[in-house]
PDB file of N, CA and C in Angstrom:
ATOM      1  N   UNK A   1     328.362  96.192 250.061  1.00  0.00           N
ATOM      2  CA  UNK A   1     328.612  96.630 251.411  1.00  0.00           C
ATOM      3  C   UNK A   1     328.355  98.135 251.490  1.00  0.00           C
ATOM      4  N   UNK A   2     327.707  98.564 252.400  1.00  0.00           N
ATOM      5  CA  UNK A   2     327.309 100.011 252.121  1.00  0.00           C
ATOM      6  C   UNK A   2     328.394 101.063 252.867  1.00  0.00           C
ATOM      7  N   UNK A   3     328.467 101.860 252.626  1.00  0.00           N
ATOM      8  CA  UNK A   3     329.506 103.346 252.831  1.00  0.00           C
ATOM      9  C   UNK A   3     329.027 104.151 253.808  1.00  0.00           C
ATOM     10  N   UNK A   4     329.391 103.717 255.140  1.00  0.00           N
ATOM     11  CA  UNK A   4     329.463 104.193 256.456  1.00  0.00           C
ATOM     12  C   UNK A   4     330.208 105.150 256.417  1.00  0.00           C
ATOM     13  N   UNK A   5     329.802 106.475 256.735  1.00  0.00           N
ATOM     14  CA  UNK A   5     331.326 107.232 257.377  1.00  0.00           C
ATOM     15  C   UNK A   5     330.873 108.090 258.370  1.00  0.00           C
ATOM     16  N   UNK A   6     331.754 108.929 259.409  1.00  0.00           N
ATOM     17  CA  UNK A   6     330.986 109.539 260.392  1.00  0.00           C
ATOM     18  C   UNK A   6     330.815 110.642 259.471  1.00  0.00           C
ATOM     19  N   UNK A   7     329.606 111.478 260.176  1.00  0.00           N
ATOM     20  CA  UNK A   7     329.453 113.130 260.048  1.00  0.00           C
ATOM     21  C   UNK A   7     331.054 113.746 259.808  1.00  0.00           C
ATOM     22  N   UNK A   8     331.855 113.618 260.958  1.00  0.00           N
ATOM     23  CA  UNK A   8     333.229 114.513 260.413  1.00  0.00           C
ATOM     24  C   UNK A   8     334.175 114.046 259.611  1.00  0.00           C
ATOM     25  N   UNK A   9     333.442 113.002 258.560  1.00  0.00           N
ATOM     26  CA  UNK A   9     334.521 113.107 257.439  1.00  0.00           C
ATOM     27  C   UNK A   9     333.690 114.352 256.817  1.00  0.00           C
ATOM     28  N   UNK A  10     332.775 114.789 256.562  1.00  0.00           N
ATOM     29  CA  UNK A  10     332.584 116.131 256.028  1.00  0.00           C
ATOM     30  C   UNK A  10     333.842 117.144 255.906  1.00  0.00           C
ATOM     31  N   UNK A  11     334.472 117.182 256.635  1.00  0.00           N
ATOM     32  CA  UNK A  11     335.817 118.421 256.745  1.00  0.00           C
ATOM     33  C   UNK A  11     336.256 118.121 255.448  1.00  0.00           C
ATOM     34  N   UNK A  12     336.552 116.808 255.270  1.00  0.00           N
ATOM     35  CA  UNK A  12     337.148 116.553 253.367  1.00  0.00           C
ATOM     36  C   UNK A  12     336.016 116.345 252.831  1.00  0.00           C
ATOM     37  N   UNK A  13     335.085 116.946 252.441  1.00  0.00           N
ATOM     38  CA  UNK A  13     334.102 116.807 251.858  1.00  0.00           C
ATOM     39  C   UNK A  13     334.005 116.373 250.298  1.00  0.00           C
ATOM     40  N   UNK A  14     335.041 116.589 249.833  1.00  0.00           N
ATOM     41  CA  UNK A  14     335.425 116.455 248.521  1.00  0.00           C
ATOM     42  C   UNK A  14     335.971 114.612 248.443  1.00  0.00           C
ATOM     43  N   UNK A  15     336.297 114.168 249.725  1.00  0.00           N
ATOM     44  CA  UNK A  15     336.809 112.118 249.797  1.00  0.00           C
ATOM     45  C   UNK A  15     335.307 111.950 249.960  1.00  0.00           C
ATOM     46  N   UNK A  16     334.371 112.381 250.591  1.00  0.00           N
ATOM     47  CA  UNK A  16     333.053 111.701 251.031  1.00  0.00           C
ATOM     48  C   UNK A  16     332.513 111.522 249.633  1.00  0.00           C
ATOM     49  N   UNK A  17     332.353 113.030 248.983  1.00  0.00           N
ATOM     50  CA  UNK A  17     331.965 112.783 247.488  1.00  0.00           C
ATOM     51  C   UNK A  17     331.919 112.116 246.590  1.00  0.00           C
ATOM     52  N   UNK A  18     333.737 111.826 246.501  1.00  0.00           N
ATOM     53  CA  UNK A  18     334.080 110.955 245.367  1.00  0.00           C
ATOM     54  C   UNK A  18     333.802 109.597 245.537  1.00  0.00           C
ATOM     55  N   UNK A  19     333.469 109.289 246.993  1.00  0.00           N
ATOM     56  CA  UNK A  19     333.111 107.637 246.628  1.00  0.00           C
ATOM     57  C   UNK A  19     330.921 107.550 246.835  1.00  0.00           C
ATOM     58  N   UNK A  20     330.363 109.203 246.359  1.00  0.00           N
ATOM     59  CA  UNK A  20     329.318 108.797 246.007  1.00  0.00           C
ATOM     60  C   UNK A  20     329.124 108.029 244.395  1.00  0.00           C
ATOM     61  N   UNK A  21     328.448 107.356 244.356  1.00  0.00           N
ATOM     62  CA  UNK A  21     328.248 106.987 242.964  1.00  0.00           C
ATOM     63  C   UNK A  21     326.582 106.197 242.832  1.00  0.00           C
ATOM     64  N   UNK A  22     326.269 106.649 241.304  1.00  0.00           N
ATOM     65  CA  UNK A  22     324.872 105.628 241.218  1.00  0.00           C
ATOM     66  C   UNK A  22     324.710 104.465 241.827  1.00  0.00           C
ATOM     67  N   UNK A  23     323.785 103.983 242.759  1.00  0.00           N
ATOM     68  CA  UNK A  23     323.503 102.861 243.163  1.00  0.00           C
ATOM     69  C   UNK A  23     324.587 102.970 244.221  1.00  0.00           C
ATOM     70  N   UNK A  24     324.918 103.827 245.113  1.00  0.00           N
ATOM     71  CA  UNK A  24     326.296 103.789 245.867  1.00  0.00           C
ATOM     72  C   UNK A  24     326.147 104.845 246.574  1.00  0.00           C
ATOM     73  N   UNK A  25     325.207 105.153 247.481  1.00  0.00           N
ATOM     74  CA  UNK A  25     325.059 106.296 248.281  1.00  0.00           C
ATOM     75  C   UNK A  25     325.962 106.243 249.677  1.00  0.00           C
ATOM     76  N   UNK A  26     326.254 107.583 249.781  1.00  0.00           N
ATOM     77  CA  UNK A  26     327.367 106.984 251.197  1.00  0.00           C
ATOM     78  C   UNK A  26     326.293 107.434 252.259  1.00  0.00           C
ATOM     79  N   UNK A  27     326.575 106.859 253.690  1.00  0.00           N
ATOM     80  CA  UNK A  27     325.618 106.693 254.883  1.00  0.00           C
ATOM     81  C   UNK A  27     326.459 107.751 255.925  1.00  0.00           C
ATOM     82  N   UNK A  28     325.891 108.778 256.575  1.00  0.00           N
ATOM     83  CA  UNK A  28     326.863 109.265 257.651  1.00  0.00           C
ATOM     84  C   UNK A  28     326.159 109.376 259.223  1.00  0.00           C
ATOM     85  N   UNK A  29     327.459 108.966 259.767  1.00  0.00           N
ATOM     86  CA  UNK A  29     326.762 109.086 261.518  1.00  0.00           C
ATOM     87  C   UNK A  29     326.976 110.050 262.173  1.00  0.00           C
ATOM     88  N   UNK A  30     325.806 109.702 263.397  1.00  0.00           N
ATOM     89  CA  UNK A  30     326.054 111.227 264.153  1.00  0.00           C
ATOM     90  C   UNK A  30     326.394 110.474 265.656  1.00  0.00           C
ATOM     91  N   UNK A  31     327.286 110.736 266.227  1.00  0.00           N
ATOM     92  CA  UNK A  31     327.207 110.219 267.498  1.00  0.00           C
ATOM     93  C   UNK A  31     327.022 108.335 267.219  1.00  0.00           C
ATOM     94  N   UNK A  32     327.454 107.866 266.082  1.00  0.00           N
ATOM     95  CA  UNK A  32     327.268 106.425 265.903  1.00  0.00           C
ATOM     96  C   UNK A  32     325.763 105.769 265.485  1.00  0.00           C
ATOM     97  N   UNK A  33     324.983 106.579 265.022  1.00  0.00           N
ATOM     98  CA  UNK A  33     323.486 106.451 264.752  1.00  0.00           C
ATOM     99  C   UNK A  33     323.570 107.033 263.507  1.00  0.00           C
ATOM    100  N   UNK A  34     322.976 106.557 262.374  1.00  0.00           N
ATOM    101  CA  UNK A  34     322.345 106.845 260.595  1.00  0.00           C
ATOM    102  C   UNK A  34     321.740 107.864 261.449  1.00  0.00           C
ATOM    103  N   UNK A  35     322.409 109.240 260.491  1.00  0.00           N
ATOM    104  CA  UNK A  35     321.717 110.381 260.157  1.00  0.00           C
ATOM    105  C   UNK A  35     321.229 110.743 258.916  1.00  0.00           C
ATOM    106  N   UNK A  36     322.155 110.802 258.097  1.00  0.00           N
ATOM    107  CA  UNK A  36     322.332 111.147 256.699  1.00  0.00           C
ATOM    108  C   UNK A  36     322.269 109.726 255.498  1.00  0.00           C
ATOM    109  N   UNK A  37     321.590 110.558 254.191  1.00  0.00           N
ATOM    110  CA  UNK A  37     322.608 109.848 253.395  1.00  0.00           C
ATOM    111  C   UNK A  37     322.465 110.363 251.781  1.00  0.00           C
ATOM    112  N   UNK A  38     323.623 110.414 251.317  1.00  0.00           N
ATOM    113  CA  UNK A  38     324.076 111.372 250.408  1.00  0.00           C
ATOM    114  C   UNK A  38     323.853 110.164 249.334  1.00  0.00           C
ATOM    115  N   UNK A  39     323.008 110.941 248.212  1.00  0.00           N
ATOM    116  CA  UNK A  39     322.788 109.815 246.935  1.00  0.00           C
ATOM    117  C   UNK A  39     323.215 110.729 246.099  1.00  0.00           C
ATOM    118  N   UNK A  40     323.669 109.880 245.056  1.00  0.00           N
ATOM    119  CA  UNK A  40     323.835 110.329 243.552  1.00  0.00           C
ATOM    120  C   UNK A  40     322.166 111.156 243.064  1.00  0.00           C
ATOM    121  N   UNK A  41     322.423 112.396 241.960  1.00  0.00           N
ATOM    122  CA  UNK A  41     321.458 112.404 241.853  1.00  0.00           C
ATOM    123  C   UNK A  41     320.328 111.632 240.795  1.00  0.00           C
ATOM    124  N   UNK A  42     321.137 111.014 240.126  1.00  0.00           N
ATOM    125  CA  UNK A  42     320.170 110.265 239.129  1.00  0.00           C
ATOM    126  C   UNK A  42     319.007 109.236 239.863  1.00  0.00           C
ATOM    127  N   UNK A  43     320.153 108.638 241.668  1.00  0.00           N
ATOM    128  CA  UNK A  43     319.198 107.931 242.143  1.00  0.00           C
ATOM    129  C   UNK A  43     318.511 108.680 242.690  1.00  0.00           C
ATOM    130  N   UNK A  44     318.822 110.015 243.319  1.00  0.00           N
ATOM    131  CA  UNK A  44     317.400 110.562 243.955  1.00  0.00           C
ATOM    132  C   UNK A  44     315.982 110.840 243.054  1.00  0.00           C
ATOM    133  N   UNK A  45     316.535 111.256 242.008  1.00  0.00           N
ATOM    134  CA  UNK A  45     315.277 111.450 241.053  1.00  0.00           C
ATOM    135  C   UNK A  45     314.126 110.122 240.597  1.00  0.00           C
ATOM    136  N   UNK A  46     315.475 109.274 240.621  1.00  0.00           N
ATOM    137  CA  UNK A  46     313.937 107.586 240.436  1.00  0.00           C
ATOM    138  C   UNK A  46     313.524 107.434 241.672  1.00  0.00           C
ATOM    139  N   UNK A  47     314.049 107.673 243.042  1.00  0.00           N
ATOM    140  CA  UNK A  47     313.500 107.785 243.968  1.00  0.00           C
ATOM    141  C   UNK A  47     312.431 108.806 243.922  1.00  0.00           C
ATOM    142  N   UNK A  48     312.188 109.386 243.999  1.00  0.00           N
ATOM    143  CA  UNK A  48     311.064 110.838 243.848  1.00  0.00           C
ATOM    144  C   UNK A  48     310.154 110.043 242.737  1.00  0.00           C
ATOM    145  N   UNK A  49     310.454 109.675 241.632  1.00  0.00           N
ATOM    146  CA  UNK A  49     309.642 108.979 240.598  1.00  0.00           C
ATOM    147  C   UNK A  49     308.729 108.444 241.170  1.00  0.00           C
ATOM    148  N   UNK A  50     309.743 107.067 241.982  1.00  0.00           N
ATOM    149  CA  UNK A  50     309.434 105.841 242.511  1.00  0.00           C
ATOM    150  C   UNK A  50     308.090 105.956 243.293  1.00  0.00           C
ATOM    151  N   UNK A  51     308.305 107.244 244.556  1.00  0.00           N
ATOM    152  CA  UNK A  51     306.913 107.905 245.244  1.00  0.00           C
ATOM    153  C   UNK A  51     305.915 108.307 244.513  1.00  0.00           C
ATOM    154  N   UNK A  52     306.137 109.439 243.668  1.00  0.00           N
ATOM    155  CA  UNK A  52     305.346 109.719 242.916  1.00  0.00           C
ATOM    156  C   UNK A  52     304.283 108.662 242.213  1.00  0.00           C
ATOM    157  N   UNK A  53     304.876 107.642 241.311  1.00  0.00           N
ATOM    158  CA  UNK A  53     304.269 106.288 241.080  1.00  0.00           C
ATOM    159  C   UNK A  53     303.157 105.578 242.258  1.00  0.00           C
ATOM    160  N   UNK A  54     304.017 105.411 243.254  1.00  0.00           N
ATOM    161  CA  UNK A  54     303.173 104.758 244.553  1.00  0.00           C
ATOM    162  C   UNK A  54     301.985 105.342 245.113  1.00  0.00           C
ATOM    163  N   UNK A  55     302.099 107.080 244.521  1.00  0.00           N
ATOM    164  CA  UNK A  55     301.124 107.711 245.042  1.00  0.00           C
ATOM    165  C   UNK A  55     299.634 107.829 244.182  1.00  0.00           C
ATOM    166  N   UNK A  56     299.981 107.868 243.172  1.00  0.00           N
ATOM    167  CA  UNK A  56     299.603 107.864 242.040  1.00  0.00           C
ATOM    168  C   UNK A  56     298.665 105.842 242.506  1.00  0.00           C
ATOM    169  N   UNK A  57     299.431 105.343 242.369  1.00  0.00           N
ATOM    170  CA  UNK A  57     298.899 103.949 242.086  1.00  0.00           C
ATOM    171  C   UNK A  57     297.967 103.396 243.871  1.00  0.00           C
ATOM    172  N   UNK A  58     298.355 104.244 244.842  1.00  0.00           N
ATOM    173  CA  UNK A  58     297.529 104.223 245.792  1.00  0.00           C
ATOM    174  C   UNK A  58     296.273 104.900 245.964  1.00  0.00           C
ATOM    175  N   UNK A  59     296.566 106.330 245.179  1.00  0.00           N
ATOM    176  CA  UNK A  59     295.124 106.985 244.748  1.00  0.00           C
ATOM    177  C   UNK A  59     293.879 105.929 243.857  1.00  0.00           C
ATOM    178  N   UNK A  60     294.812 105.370 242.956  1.00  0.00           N
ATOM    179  CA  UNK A  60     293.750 104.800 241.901  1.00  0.00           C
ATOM    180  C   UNK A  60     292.996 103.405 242.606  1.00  0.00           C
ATOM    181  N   UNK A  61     294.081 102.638 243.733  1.00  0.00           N
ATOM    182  CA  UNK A  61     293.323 101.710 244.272  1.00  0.00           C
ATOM    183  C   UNK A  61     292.750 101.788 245.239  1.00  0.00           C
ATOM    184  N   UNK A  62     292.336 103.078 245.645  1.00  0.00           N
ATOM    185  CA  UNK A  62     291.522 103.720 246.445  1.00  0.00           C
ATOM    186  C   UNK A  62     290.445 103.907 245.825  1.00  0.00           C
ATOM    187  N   UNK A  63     290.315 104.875 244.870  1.00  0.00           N
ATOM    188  CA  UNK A  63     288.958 105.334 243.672  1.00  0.00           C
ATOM    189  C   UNK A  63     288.550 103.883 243.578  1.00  0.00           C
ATOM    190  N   UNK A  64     289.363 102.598 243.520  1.00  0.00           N
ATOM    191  CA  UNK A  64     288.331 101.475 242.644  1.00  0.00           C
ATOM    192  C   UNK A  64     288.250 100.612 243.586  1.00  0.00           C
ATOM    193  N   UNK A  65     288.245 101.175 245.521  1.00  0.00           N
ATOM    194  CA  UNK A  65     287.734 100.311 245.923  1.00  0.00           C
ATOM    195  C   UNK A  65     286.485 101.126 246.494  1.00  0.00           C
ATOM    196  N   UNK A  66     286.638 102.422 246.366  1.00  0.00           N
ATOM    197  CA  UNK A  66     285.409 102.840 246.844  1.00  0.00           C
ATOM    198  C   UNK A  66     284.202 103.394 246.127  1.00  0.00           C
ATOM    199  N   UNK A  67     284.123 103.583 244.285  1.00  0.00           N
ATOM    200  CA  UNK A  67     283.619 103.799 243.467  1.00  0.00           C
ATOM    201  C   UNK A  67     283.565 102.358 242.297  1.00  0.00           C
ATOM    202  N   UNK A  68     284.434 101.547 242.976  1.00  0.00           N
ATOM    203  CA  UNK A  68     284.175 100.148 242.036  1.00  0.00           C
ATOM    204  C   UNK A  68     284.965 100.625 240.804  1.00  0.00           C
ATOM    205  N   UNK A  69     285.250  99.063 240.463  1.00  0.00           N
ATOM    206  CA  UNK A  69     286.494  99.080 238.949  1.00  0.00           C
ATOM    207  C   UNK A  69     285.888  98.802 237.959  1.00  0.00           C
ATOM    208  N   UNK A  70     286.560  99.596 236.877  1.00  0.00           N
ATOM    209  CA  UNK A  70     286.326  99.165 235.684  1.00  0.00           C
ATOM    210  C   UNK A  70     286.763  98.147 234.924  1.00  0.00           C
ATOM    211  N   UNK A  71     285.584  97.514 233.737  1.00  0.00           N
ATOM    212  CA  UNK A  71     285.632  96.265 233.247  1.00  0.00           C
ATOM    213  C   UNK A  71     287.285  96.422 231.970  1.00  0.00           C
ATOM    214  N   UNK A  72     287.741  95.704 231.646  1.00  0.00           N
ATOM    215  CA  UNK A  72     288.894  95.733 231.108  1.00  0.00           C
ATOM    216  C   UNK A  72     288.147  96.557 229.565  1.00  0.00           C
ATOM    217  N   UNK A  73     286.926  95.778 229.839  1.00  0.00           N
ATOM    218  CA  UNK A  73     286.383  96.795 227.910  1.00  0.00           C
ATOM    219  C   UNK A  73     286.341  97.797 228.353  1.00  0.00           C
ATOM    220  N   UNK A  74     285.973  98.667 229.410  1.00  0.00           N
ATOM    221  CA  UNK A  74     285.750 100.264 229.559  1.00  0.00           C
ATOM    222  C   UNK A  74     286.962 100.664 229.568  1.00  0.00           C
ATOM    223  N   UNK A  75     288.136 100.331 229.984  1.00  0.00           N
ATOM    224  CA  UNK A  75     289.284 100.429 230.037  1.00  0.00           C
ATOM    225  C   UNK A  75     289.610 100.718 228.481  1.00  0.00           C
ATOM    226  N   UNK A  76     289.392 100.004 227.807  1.00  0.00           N
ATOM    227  CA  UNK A  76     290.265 100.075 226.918  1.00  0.00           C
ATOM    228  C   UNK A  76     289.305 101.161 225.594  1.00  0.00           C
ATOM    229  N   UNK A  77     287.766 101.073 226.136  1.00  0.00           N
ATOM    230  CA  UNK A  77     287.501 101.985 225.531  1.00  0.00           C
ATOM    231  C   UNK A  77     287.621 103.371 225.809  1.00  0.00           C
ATOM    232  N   UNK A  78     288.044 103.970 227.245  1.00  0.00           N
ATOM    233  CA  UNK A  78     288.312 105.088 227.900  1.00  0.00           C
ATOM    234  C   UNK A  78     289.950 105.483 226.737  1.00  0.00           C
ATOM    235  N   UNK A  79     290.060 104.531 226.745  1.00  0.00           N
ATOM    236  CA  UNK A  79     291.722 104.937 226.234  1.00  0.00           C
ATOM    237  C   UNK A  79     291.462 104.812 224.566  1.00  0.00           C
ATOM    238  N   UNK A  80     290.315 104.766 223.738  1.00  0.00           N
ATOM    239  CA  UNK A  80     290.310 104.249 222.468  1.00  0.00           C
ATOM    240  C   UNK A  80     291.260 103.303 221.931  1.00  0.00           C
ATOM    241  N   UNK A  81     290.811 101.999 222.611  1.00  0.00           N
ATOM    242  CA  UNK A  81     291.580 101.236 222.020  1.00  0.00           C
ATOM    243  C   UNK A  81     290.346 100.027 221.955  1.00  0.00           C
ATOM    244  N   UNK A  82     289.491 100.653 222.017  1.00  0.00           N
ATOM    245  CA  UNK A  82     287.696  99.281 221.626  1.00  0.00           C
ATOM    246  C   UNK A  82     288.151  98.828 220.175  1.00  0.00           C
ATOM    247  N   UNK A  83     287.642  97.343 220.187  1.00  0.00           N
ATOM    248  CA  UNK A  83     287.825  96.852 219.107  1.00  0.00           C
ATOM    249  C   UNK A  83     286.565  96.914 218.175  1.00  0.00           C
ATOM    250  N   UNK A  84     286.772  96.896 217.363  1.00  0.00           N
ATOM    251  CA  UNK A  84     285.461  97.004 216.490  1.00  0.00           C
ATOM    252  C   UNK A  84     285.457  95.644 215.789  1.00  0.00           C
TER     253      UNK A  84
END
């Protein structure tokens, strides 16, 4: 169940905190509408990863739809791993 609270529990900022936790981000409203939301930081960082990855893996299936893909042998010889 996720961790609603308004914007002015901020004043105790230190109760909003303690029930952040990994995998447990709390949600805050403004006027009754998601404004915010406060993550742990271990999850923000796999988040940032997570993009990073997507960006990364959207670049490359871009390059190999518009320069064409490589065969799994070039692959593996790009990386020296050809079998002899």
């Amino acid at each position: 169940m996720p961790n609603i609270k308004p914007i002015s529990d901020l004043r105790n900022y230190s109760d909003v905190l303690h029930d952040v936790a990994a995998g447990a981000p709390v949600f805050l409203t403004k006027n009754g509408r998601g404004k915010y939301a406060i993550l742990d930081m271990q999850d923000y960082e796999k988040m940032q990863a997570t993009l990073r990855l997507m960006r990364e893996l959207t670049k490359g299936r871009k390059s190999g739809e518009e320069k064409g893909w490589l065969t799994m042998e070039a692959v593996e010889k790009n990386l020296g791993l050809a079998h002899e």
